Amino acid sequence: MKAKRIDGKGISDQIKQEAAQESTALQAQGIQPCLAVVLVGNDAASQIYVNNKKKACEKVGILSRSYELPEDTEEAALLHLIDQLNRTPDIHGILVQLPLPMQISEEKVILAIDAQKDVDCFHPMNVGMLQTGRKGFLPCTPAGVLELITRSGYTVEGKHCVVIGRSHNVGKPIAMLLLQQNGTVTICHSKTKNLKEICKQADIIVSAVGKCHTVTADMVKEGAVVIDVGMNRDDNGKLCGDADFDAVSEALGEQGAISPVPGGVGLMTVAMLMHNCIVAAKLQNNLL
Ligand code: NAP
């Protein structure tokens, strides 16, 4: 018997619906939530991501303002734009789509965004807020992972959670959120020895590596939950996650669960961005 397929579409729709209700309530108080979306250059994947985010805004009742800059934009020009957006009171969130062209320092750009408008939650101030368990933004993909788990009816408390990947924006904050939910967390990475044995002990595995077939059937325990963050292309150019989906699903059995790619974490990232835009609008109007 195969594992339950975690319904990223249904859960992300639910979160967007909640954001839409909150947007309507804010508008009734004269506040129109608004997101500035900045895209530099012609990266095809970035254009798709940005369009998906703008479409989601429209659906949820969040105004989006687009700033499309050429590939050869100088760092100073982008920093100047961010400064203007920081000072524009009716813009609540600022999203600069990464990666940026070589001549622009991502670090400088992240630091330039007003922490109260940092809906991606990349600013060190917001990272620190997350680490210390204070109220504020949660990073979209990690928060989406947690929502997928909890809204599917699974609890984290007391569970052995194995996170594969330790990047600043994905693996580490996922581990931190699971820890805050009282999970017992093991973080694995490219230098981890015995990855298979460690994963075999996990009640919850979150894979954020970026390589097809990182999680195979012989690595999972029956009844475990697998959340697949990976967004990869297989040899035929087809979108796939880190897990060998069909075989892992079979090994997890009917008591287990697995999130698909596509249809899992990717949808949650956009939904949590909508949630963060509402948080930003509230923060800046002293409603939080
Ligand atoms: P990243 O910065 O490249 O980090 C990958 C991590 O995986 C690193 O910590 C690396 O370890 C670890 N790793 C690499 N090979 C490994 C192996 N064989 N065994 C165990 N660990 C290994 O990537 P990222 O930005 O975190 O993204 C990870 C994946 O998530 C990518 O596929 C990305 O496209 C996807 N993603 C999806 C969404 C979404 O919305 N669905 C959002 C963001 C990212 P070291 O630290 O030792 O190098």
PDB file of C-alpha atoms and ligand atoms in Angstrom, residues 141 164-167 170-171 188-191 195 208-211 229-232 242 265-266 269, ligand 1:
ATOM      1  CA  THR A 141       9.395  27.792   2.322  1.00  0.00           C
ATOM      2  CA  ILE A 164      18.644  16.965   4.959  1.00  0.00           C
ATOM      3  CA  GLY A 165      20.272  20.250   3.885  1.00  0.00           C
ATOM      4  CA  ARG A 166      21.599  23.144   5.961  1.00  0.00           C
ATOM      5  CA  SER A 167      21.334  26.202   3.698  1.00  0.00           C
ATOM      6  CA  VAL A 170      15.929  26.544   3.613  1.00  0.00           C
ATOM      7  CA  GLY A 171      17.508  23.740   5.691  1.00  0.00           C
ATOM      8  CA  CYS A 188      22.274  16.313   7.797  1.00  0.00           C
ATOM      9  CA  HIS A 189      24.436  17.698   4.985  1.00  0.00           C
ATOM     10  CA  SER A 190      26.940  16.645   2.351  1.00  0.00           C
ATOM     11  CA  LYS A 191      29.533  15.627   4.956  1.00  0.00           C
ATOM     12  CA  LEU A 195      22.721   9.354   6.057  1.00  0.00           C
ATOM     13  CA  ALA A 208      16.134  20.143   0.986  1.00  0.00           C
ATOM     14  CA  VAL A 209      19.123  19.057  -1.062  1.00  0.00           C
ATOM     15  CA  GLY A 210      18.375  19.706  -4.709  1.00  0.00           C
ATOM     16  CA  LYS A 211      19.261  16.317  -6.193  1.00  0.00           C
ATOM     17  CA  VAL A 229      11.486  20.532  -0.719  1.00  0.00           C
ATOM     18  CA  GLY A 230      13.695  19.700  -3.719  1.00  0.00           C
ATOM     19  CA  MET A 231      12.884  21.245  -7.079  1.00  0.00           C
ATOM     20  CA  ASN A 232      15.016  19.443  -9.608  1.00  0.00           C
ATOM     21  CA  ASP A 242      14.644  14.838  -3.912  1.00  0.00           C
ATOM     22  CA  VAL A 265       6.130  22.613  -0.941  1.00  0.00           C
ATOM     23  CA  GLY A 266       6.396  24.855  -4.030  1.00  0.00           C
ATOM     24  CA  THR A 269       5.985  28.915  -0.586  1.00  0.00           C
TER      25      THR A 269
HETATM   26  P1  NAP B   1      21.612  24.605  -1.366  1.00  0.00           P
HETATM   27  O1  NAP B   1      21.918  25.954  -0.839  1.00  0.00           O
HETATM   28  O2  NAP B   1      22.370  24.092  -2.543  1.00  0.00           O
HETATM   29  O3  NAP B   1      21.779  23.558  -0.157  1.00  0.00           O
HETATM   30  C1  NAP B   1      21.731  22.188  -0.375  1.00  0.00           C
HETATM   31  C2  NAP B   1      22.067  21.463   0.904  1.00  0.00           C
HETATM   32  O4  NAP B   1      22.043  20.078   0.639  1.00  0.00           O
HETATM   33  C3  NAP B   1      23.441  21.794   1.480  1.00  0.00           C
HETATM   34  O5  NAP B   1      23.352  22.007   2.877  1.00  0.00           O
HETATM   35  C4  NAP B   1      24.266  20.563   1.161  1.00  0.00           C
HETATM   36  O6  NAP B   1      25.262  20.265   2.133  1.00  0.00           O
HETATM   37  C5  NAP B   1      23.218  19.471   1.184  1.00  0.00           C
HETATM   38  N1  NAP B   1      23.612  18.324   0.380  1.00  0.00           N
HETATM   39  C6  NAP B   1      24.105  18.309  -0.884  1.00  0.00           C
HETATM   40  N2  NAP B   1      24.343  17.052  -1.280  1.00  0.00           N
HETATM   41  C7  NAP B   1      24.015  16.254  -0.244  1.00  0.00           C
HETATM   42  C8  NAP B   1      24.041  14.852  -0.021  1.00  0.00           C
HETATM   43  N3  NAP B   1      24.467  14.016  -0.982  1.00  0.00           N
HETATM   44  N4  NAP B   1      23.635  14.370   1.152  1.00  0.00           N
HETATM   45  C9  NAP B   1      23.186  15.194   2.122  1.00  0.00           C
HETATM   46  N5  NAP B   1      23.134  16.545   1.984  1.00  0.00           N
HETATM   47  C10 NAP B   1      23.545  17.055   0.815  1.00  0.00           C
HETATM   48  O7  NAP B   1      20.083  24.494  -1.779  1.00  0.00           O
HETATM   49  P2  NAP B   1      18.784  25.208  -1.118  1.00  0.00           P
HETATM   50  O8  NAP B   1      18.699  26.606  -1.587  1.00  0.00           O
HETATM   51  O9  NAP B   1      18.741  24.921   0.317  1.00  0.00           O
HETATM   52  O10 NAP B   1      17.636  24.386  -1.860  1.00  0.00           O
HETATM   53  C11 NAP B   1      17.515  22.980  -1.717  1.00  0.00           C
HETATM   54  C12 NAP B   1      16.464  22.471  -2.690  1.00  0.00           C
HETATM   55  O11 NAP B   1      15.214  23.068  -2.337  1.00  0.00           O
HETATM   56  C13 NAP B   1      16.695  22.845  -4.157  1.00  0.00           C
HETATM   57  O12 NAP B   1      16.216  21.793  -4.974  1.00  0.00           O
HETATM   58  C14 NAP B   1      15.838  24.075  -4.356  1.00  0.00           C
HETATM   59  O13 NAP B   1      15.430  24.242  -5.699  1.00  0.00           O
HETATM   60  C15 NAP B   1      14.661  23.698  -3.491  1.00  0.00           C
HETATM   61  N6  NAP B   1      13.864  24.840  -3.045  1.00  0.00           N
HETATM   62  C16 NAP B   1      12.532  24.734  -3.219  1.00  0.00           C
HETATM   63  C17 NAP B   1      11.720  25.753  -2.807  1.00  0.00           C
HETATM   64  C18 NAP B   1      10.253  25.597  -3.005  1.00  0.00           C
HETATM   65  O14 NAP B   1       9.543  26.576  -2.943  1.00  0.00           O
HETATM   66  N7  NAP B   1       9.770  24.371  -3.208  1.00  0.00           N
HETATM   67  C19 NAP B   1      12.247  26.902  -2.219  1.00  0.00           C
HETATM   68  C20 NAP B   1      13.624  26.965  -2.015  1.00  0.00           C
HETATM   69  C21 NAP B   1      14.441  25.911  -2.435  1.00  0.00           C
HETATM   70  P3  NAP B   1      26.537  21.214   2.418  1.00  0.00           P
HETATM   71  O15 NAP B   1      26.013  22.339   3.253  1.00  0.00           O
HETATM   72  O16 NAP B   1      27.476  20.348   3.147  1.00  0.00           O
HETATM   73  O17 NAP B   1      27.031  21.673   1.080  1.00  0.00           O
END
